[in-house]
Coordinates of N, CA, C and O in Angstrom, one line a residue:
M1 N 10.5 13.4 6.5 CA 9.5 12.3 6.2 C 9.1 12.2 4.8 O 9.0 13.3 4.3
I2 N 8.8 11.1 4.3 CA 8.3 10.9 3.0 C 7.1 10.1 3.1 O 7.0 9.1 3.9
T3 N 6.1 10.5 2.3 CA 4.8 9.7 2.2 C 4.7 9.2 0.8 O 4.9 9.8 -0.1
C4 N 4.3 7.9 0.9 CA 4.0 7.2 -0.4 C 2.5 7.1 -0.6 O 1.8 6.7 0.3
V5 N 2.2 7.6 -1.7 CA 0.7 7.6 -2.1 C 0.6 6.6 -3.1 O 1.2 6.7 -4.3
V6 N -0.3 5.6 -2.9 CA -0.5 4.7 -3.9 C -1.9 4.6 -4.5 O -2.9 4.5 -3.7
D7 N -2.2 5.0 -5.7 CA -3.4 5.0 -6.4 C -3.7 3.7 -7.0 O -2.8 3.3 -7.9
Y8 N -4.7 3.0 -6.7 CA -5.2 1.8 -7.4 C -6.3 1.8 -8.2 O -7.3 2.6 -7.9
V9 N -6.4 1.0 -9.2 CA -7.6 0.7 -9.9 C -7.9 -0.7 -9.6 O -7.0 -1.6 -9.7
I10 N -9.0 -1.0 -8.9 CA -9.3 -2.3 -8.4 C -10.5 -2.9 -9.1 O -11.3 -2.1 -9.8
D11 N -10.8 -4.1 -9.0 CA -11.9 -4.9 -9.4 C -13.0 -4.5 -8.3 O -12.9 -5.3 -7.3
P12 N -14.1 -3.9 -8.6 CA -15.2 -3.6 -7.5 C -15.9 -4.9 -7.0 O -16.4 -5.0 -6.0
E13 N -15.7 -5.9 -7.9 CA -16.3 -7.2 -7.5 C -15.5 -7.9 -6.4 O -15.8 -8.9 -5.9
K14 N -14.2 -7.4 -6.3 CA -13.2 -8.2 -5.4 C -12.8 -7.3 -4.1 O -11.7 -7.4 -3.8
I15 N -13.7 -6.4 -3.7 CA -13.3 -5.6 -2.5 C -12.9 -6.3 -1.2 O -12.0 -6.0 -0.6
A16 N -13.5 -7.5 -1.1 CA -13.2 -8.3 0.1 C -11.6 -8.7 0.0 O -10.9 -8.7 0.9
D17 N -11.3 -9.2 -1.3 CA -9.8 -9.6 -1.5 C -8.9 -8.4 -1.3 O -7.9 -8.5 -0.7
F18 N -9.4 -7.2 -1.8 CA -8.6 -6.0 -1.6 C -8.3 -5.6 -0.2 O -7.2 -5.2 0.2
E19 N -9.4 -5.8 0.6 CA -9.4 -5.5 2.0 C -8.4 -6.4 2.7 O -7.6 -5.9 3.7
R20 N -8.4 -7.8 2.5 CA -7.4 -8.6 3.0 C -6.0 -8.3 2.6 O -5.0 -8.2 3.4
F21 N -5.8 -7.9 1.3 CA -4.5 -7.4 0.9 C -4.0 -6.1 1.6 O -2.9 -6.1 2.1
A22 N -4.9 -5.2 1.7 CA -4.6 -4.0 2.4 C -4.4 -4.3 3.9 O -3.4 -3.6 4.3
A23 N -5.0 -5.2 4.5 CA -4.8 -5.3 5.9 C -3.4 -5.8 6.2 O -2.6 -5.5 7.2
E24 N -2.9 -6.9 5.4 CA -1.6 -7.4 5.4 C -0.6 -6.3 5.1 O 0.4 -6.1 6.0
W25 N -0.6 -5.4 4.2 CA 0.3 -4.3 4.0 C 0.4 -3.2 5.0 O 1.4 -2.7 5.4
M26 N -0.8 -3.0 5.7 CA -0.7 -2.0 6.8 C 0.0 -2.6 8.0 O 0.9 -2.0 8.6
R27 N -0.1 -3.9 8.2 CA 0.7 -4.5 9.2 C 2.1 -4.5 8.8 O 3.0 -4.3 9.7
L28 N 2.4 -4.8 7.7 CA 3.8 -4.9 7.3 C 4.4 -3.7 7.4 O 5.7 -3.5 7.7
V29 N 3.8 -2.6 6.9 CA 4.4 -1.2 6.9 C 4.7 -0.8 8.3 O 5.8 -0.4 8.8
R30 N 3.9 -1.1 9.3 CA 4.1 -0.9 10.8 C 5.3 -1.7 11.1 O 6.1 -1.3 12.0
R31 N 5.2 -2.9 10.9 CA 6.3 -3.8 11.4 C 7.7 -3.3 10.9 O 8.7 -3.5 11.7
E32 N 7.7 -2.7 9.8 CA 9.0 -2.1 9.3 C 9.3 -0.6 9.7 O 10.4 -0.1 9.1
G33 N 8.5 -0.2 10.6 CA 8.9 1.2 11.2 C 8.2 2.3 10.5 O 8.3 3.6 10.8
G34 N 7.3 2.0 9.4 CA 6.5 3.1 8.8 C 5.3 3.2 9.6 O 4.8 2.7 10.5
V35 N 4.5 4.5 9.1 CA 3.2 4.8 9.8 C 2.4 4.7 8.6 O 2.4 5.4 7.5
H36 N 1.2 3.9 8.7 CA 0.3 3.7 7.6 C -0.9 4.5 8.0 O -1.4 4.5 9.1
H37 N -1.2 5.4 7.0 CA -2.4 6.3 7.2 C -3.7 5.7 6.7 O -4.7 6.5 6.8
G38 N -3.6 4.6 6.2 CA -4.9 3.8 5.8 C -5.0 3.6 4.3 O -4.3 4.1 3.5
Y39 N -6.1 2.8 4.1 CA -6.5 2.6 2.7 C -7.7 3.3 2.5 O -8.7 3.3 3.5
F40 N -8.1 3.9 1.4 CA -9.3 4.6 1.2 C -10.0 3.9 0.1 O -9.5 4.0 -1.0
L41 N -11.2 3.4 0.3 CA -11.9 2.6 -0.5 C -13.2 3.3 -1.0 O -13.8 4.2 -0.4
P42 N -13.8 2.8 -2.2 CA -14.9 3.5 -2.7 C -16.1 3.4 -1.6 O -16.3 2.3 -0.9
A43 N -16.8 4.4 -1.4 CA -17.9 4.6 -0.4 C -19.3 4.7 -1.0 O -20.1 4.0 -0.5
E44 N -19.4 5.4 -2.1 CA -20.7 5.6 -2.6 C -20.6 5.6 -4.1 O -19.6 6.1 -4.6
G45 N -21.5 5.1 -4.7 CA -21.6 5.0 -6.2 C -20.6 4.1 -6.7 O -19.8 3.3 -6.0
A46 N -20.6 4.0 -8.0 CA -19.8 2.9 -8.7 C -18.4 3.5 -8.8 O -18.2 4.6 -9.3
S47 N -17.3 2.9 -8.4 CA -16.0 3.3 -8.5 C -15.0 2.2 -8.4 O -15.3 1.2 -7.8
D48 N -13.9 2.4 -9.1 CA -13.0 1.3 -9.1 C -11.6 1.9 -8.7 O -10.5 1.3 -8.9
E49 N -11.7 2.9 -7.9 CA -10.4 3.6 -7.4 C -10.3 3.3 -5.9 O -11.4 3.4 -5.1
A50 N -9.0 3.3 -5.5 CA -8.8 3.1 -4.2 C -7.4 3.9 -3.8 O -6.7 4.0 -4.9
R51 N -7.0 4.2 -2.7 CA -5.8 4.9 -2.3 C -5.3 4.4 -1.2 O -6.0 4.2 -0.2
A52 N -3.9 4.4 -1.0 CA -3.3 4.1 0.3 C -2.2 5.2 0.5 O -1.6 5.7 -0.4
L53 N -2.0 5.5 1.8 CA -1.0 6.5 2.2 C -0.2 6.0 3.4 O -0.8 5.5 4.4
F54 N 1.2 6.0 3.2 CA 1.9 5.6 4.4 C 3.3 6.3 4.3 O 3.8 6.8 3.2
S55 N 3.9 6.6 5.5 CA 5.0 7.3 5.6 C 6.2 6.5 6.2 O 5.9 5.7 7.0
F56 N 7.4 7.0 5.8 CA 8.6 6.5 6.5 C 9.4 7.8 6.9 O 9.2 8.9 6.4
E57 N 10.2 7.7 7.9 CA 11.1 8.8 8.4 C 11.9 9.4 7.2 O 12.1 10.6 7.2
S58 N 12.4 8.6 6.3 CA 13.2 9.3 5.2 C 13.1 8.3 3.9 O 12.5 7.2 4.0
L59 N 13.5 8.7 2.8 CA 13.6 8.1 1.6 C 14.4 6.9 1.9 O 14.3 5.7 1.4
A60 N 15.5 6.9 2.6 CA 16.5 5.8 2.9 C 15.7 4.7 3.7 O 15.9 3.5 3.5
A61 N 14.9 5.1 4.7 CA 14.1 4.2 5.5 C 13.0 3.4 4.5 O 12.8 2.3 4.6
Y62 N 12.5 4.2 3.4 CA 11.5 3.6 2.7 C 12.3 2.6 1.7 O 11.9 1.4 1.6
E63 N 13.5 3.0 1.2 CA 14.3 2.0 0.4 C 14.6 0.8 1.2 O 14.7 -0.2 0.6
Q64 N 15.0 0.8 2.4 CA 15.4 -0.2 3.3 C 14.1 -1.2 3.3 O 14.3 -2.4 3.1
Y65 N 12.9 -0.7 3.5 CA 11.6 -1.4 3.5 C 11.4 -2.1 2.1 O 11.1 -3.3 2.1
R66 N 11.7 -1.4 1.0 CA 11.6 -2.0 -0.3 C 12.5 -3.2 -0.6 O 12.2 -4.0 -1.4
T67 N 13.5 -3.2 0.2 CA 14.6 -4.4 0.0 C 13.8 -5.7 0.2 O 14.4 -6.8 -0.1
L68 N 12.8 -5.7 1.0 CA 12.1 -6.9 1.5 C 11.3 -7.4 0.4 O 10.7 -8.7 0.6
F69 N 10.8 -6.7 -0.6 CA 9.9 -7.2 -1.5 C 10.4 -8.4 -2.4 O 11.6 -8.4 -2.8
G70 N 9.6 -9.5 -2.4 CA 10.2 -10.6 -3.2 C 11.1 -11.4 -2.5 O 11.6 -12.5 -2.9
V71 N 11.5 -11.0 -1.2 CA 12.4 -11.8 -0.3 C 11.7 -12.2 1.0 O 11.9 -13.4 1.2
D72 N 11.2 -11.4 1.6 CA 10.5 -11.6 2.9 C 9.3 -12.4 2.6 O 8.4 -12.1 1.9
P73 N 9.1 -13.6 3.4 CA 8.1 -14.4 3.1 C 6.7 -13.9 3.4 O 5.7 -14.1 2.6
E74 N 6.5 -12.9 4.4 CA 5.3 -12.2 4.7 C 5.0 -11.1 3.5 O 3.8 -11.1 3.2
F75 N 6.0 -10.6 2.9 CA 5.8 -9.7 1.8 C 5.3 -10.4 0.7 O 4.4 -10.1 -0.2
V76 N 5.9 -11.6 0.4 CA 5.6 -12.5 -0.9 C 4.2 -13.0 -0.6 O 3.4 -12.9 -1.6
A77 N 3.7 -13.3 0.6 CA 2.4 -13.8 0.8 C 1.4 -12.6 0.6 O 0.3 -12.9 0.2
A78 N 1.7 -11.5 1.1 CA 0.8 -10.3 0.8 C 0.6 -10.1 -0.5 O -0.5 -9.8 -1.0
D79 N 1.6 -10.0 -1.3 CA 1.6 -9.9 -2.7 C 0.7 -10.9 -3.5 O 0.1 -10.7 -4.5
R80 N 0.8 -12.2 -3.0 CA 0.2 -13.4 -3.5 C -1.4 -13.2 -3.4 O -2.1 -13.5 -4.3
I81 N -1.8 -12.5 -2.3 CA -3.3 -12.1 -2.2 C -3.8 -11.4 -3.6 O -4.8 -11.6 -4.1
R82 N -3.1 -10.2 -3.8 CA -3.3 -9.4 -4.9 C -3.2 -10.3 -6.3 O -4.1 -10.2 -7.0
D83 N -2.1 -11.0 -6.4 CA -1.8 -11.7 -7.6 C -3.0 -12.8 -7.8 O -3.4 -13.0 -9.0
E84 N -3.3 -13.6 -6.9 CA -4.1 -14.8 -7.1 C -5.5 -14.3 -7.2 O -6.3 -14.9 -7.9
S85 N -5.9 -13.2 -6.4 CA -7.4 -12.8 -6.4 C -7.7 -11.9 -7.7 O -8.9 -11.9 -8.1
G86 N -6.7 -11.3 -8.2 CA -6.9 -10.3 -9.3 C -7.6 -8.9 -8.8 O -8.2 -8.3 -9.6
C87 N -7.5 -8.6 -7.6 CA -8.3 -7.6 -7.0 C -7.7 -6.2 -7.4 O -8.5 -5.2 -7.5
V88 N -6.3 -6.2 -7.7 CA -5.8 -5.0 -8.2 C -5.6 -5.0 -9.8 O -4.9 -6.0 -10.1
I89 N -6.1 -4.1 -10.4 CA -5.9 -4.1 -12.0 C -4.6 -3.3 -12.2 O -3.9 -3.7 -13.1
R90 N -4.4 -2.3 -11.6 CA -3.2 -1.6 -11.8 C -3.0 -0.7 -10.7 O -3.9 -0.3 -10.0
Y91 N -1.7 0.0 -10.5 CA -1.4 0.9 -9.4 C -0.3 1.7 -9.9 O 0.5 1.6 -10.6
R92 N -0.3 2.9 -9.3 CA 0.7 3.9 -9.4 C 1.2 4.5 -8.1 O 0.4 4.9 -7.2
R93 N 2.5 4.7 -7.9 CA 3.1 5.1 -6.7 C 3.6 6.5 -6.9 O 4.3 6.8 -7.9
T94 N 3.4 7.5 -6.0 CA 3.8 8.8 -5.9 C 4.4 9.1 -4.6 O 3.8 8.6 -3.6
F95 N 5.4 9.8 -4.6 CA 6.1 10.4 -3.2 C 5.9 11.7 -3.1 O 6.0 12.5 -3.9
M96 N 5.4 12.0 -1.8 CA 5.1 13.3 -1.4 C 5.9 13.6 0.1 O 6.1 12.7 0.7
R97 N 5.9 14.9 0.2 CA 6.4 15.3 1.6 C 5.3 16.0 2.2 O 4.6 16.9 1.7
P98 N 4.9 15.6 3.3 CA 3.8 16.5 4.0 C 4.1 17.7 4.6 O 5.2 17.9 5.1
L99 N 3.1 18.8 4.4 CA 3.2 19.9 5.2 C 2.2 19.9 6.2 O 1.0 19.9 5.8
L100 N 2.5 19.8 7.4 CA 1.7 19.7 8.5 C 1.5 20.9 9.4 O 2.4 21.8 9.5
P101 N 0.3 21.0 10.0 CA 0.1 22.2 10.8 C 0.9 22.2 12.0 O 1.4 21.2 12.5
E102 N 1.3 23.3 12.4 CA 2.3 23.5 13.6 C 1.5 23.4 14.9 O 0.3 23.8 15.0

């Protein structure tokens, strides 16, 4: 299993737009066989940080999912939410492997 951790810097004034963007990506990850662990948004105090975690069975499965970016109409529409609203200022992807309790 491989888990993708995406750290976002978001516009705190555009949380509703970010939530729409996030809801679409959770649906699309599931549609493509991944497990979405959720988006984590600011809860208290002033913050412009958010995080998403989702997993695929393997790096090959993740790479197959990535082939749909810019091609699949639903992927393009989900990215359009981000691009047109300006809710994401920047993001960074990291890959991790989970160590889970037995």
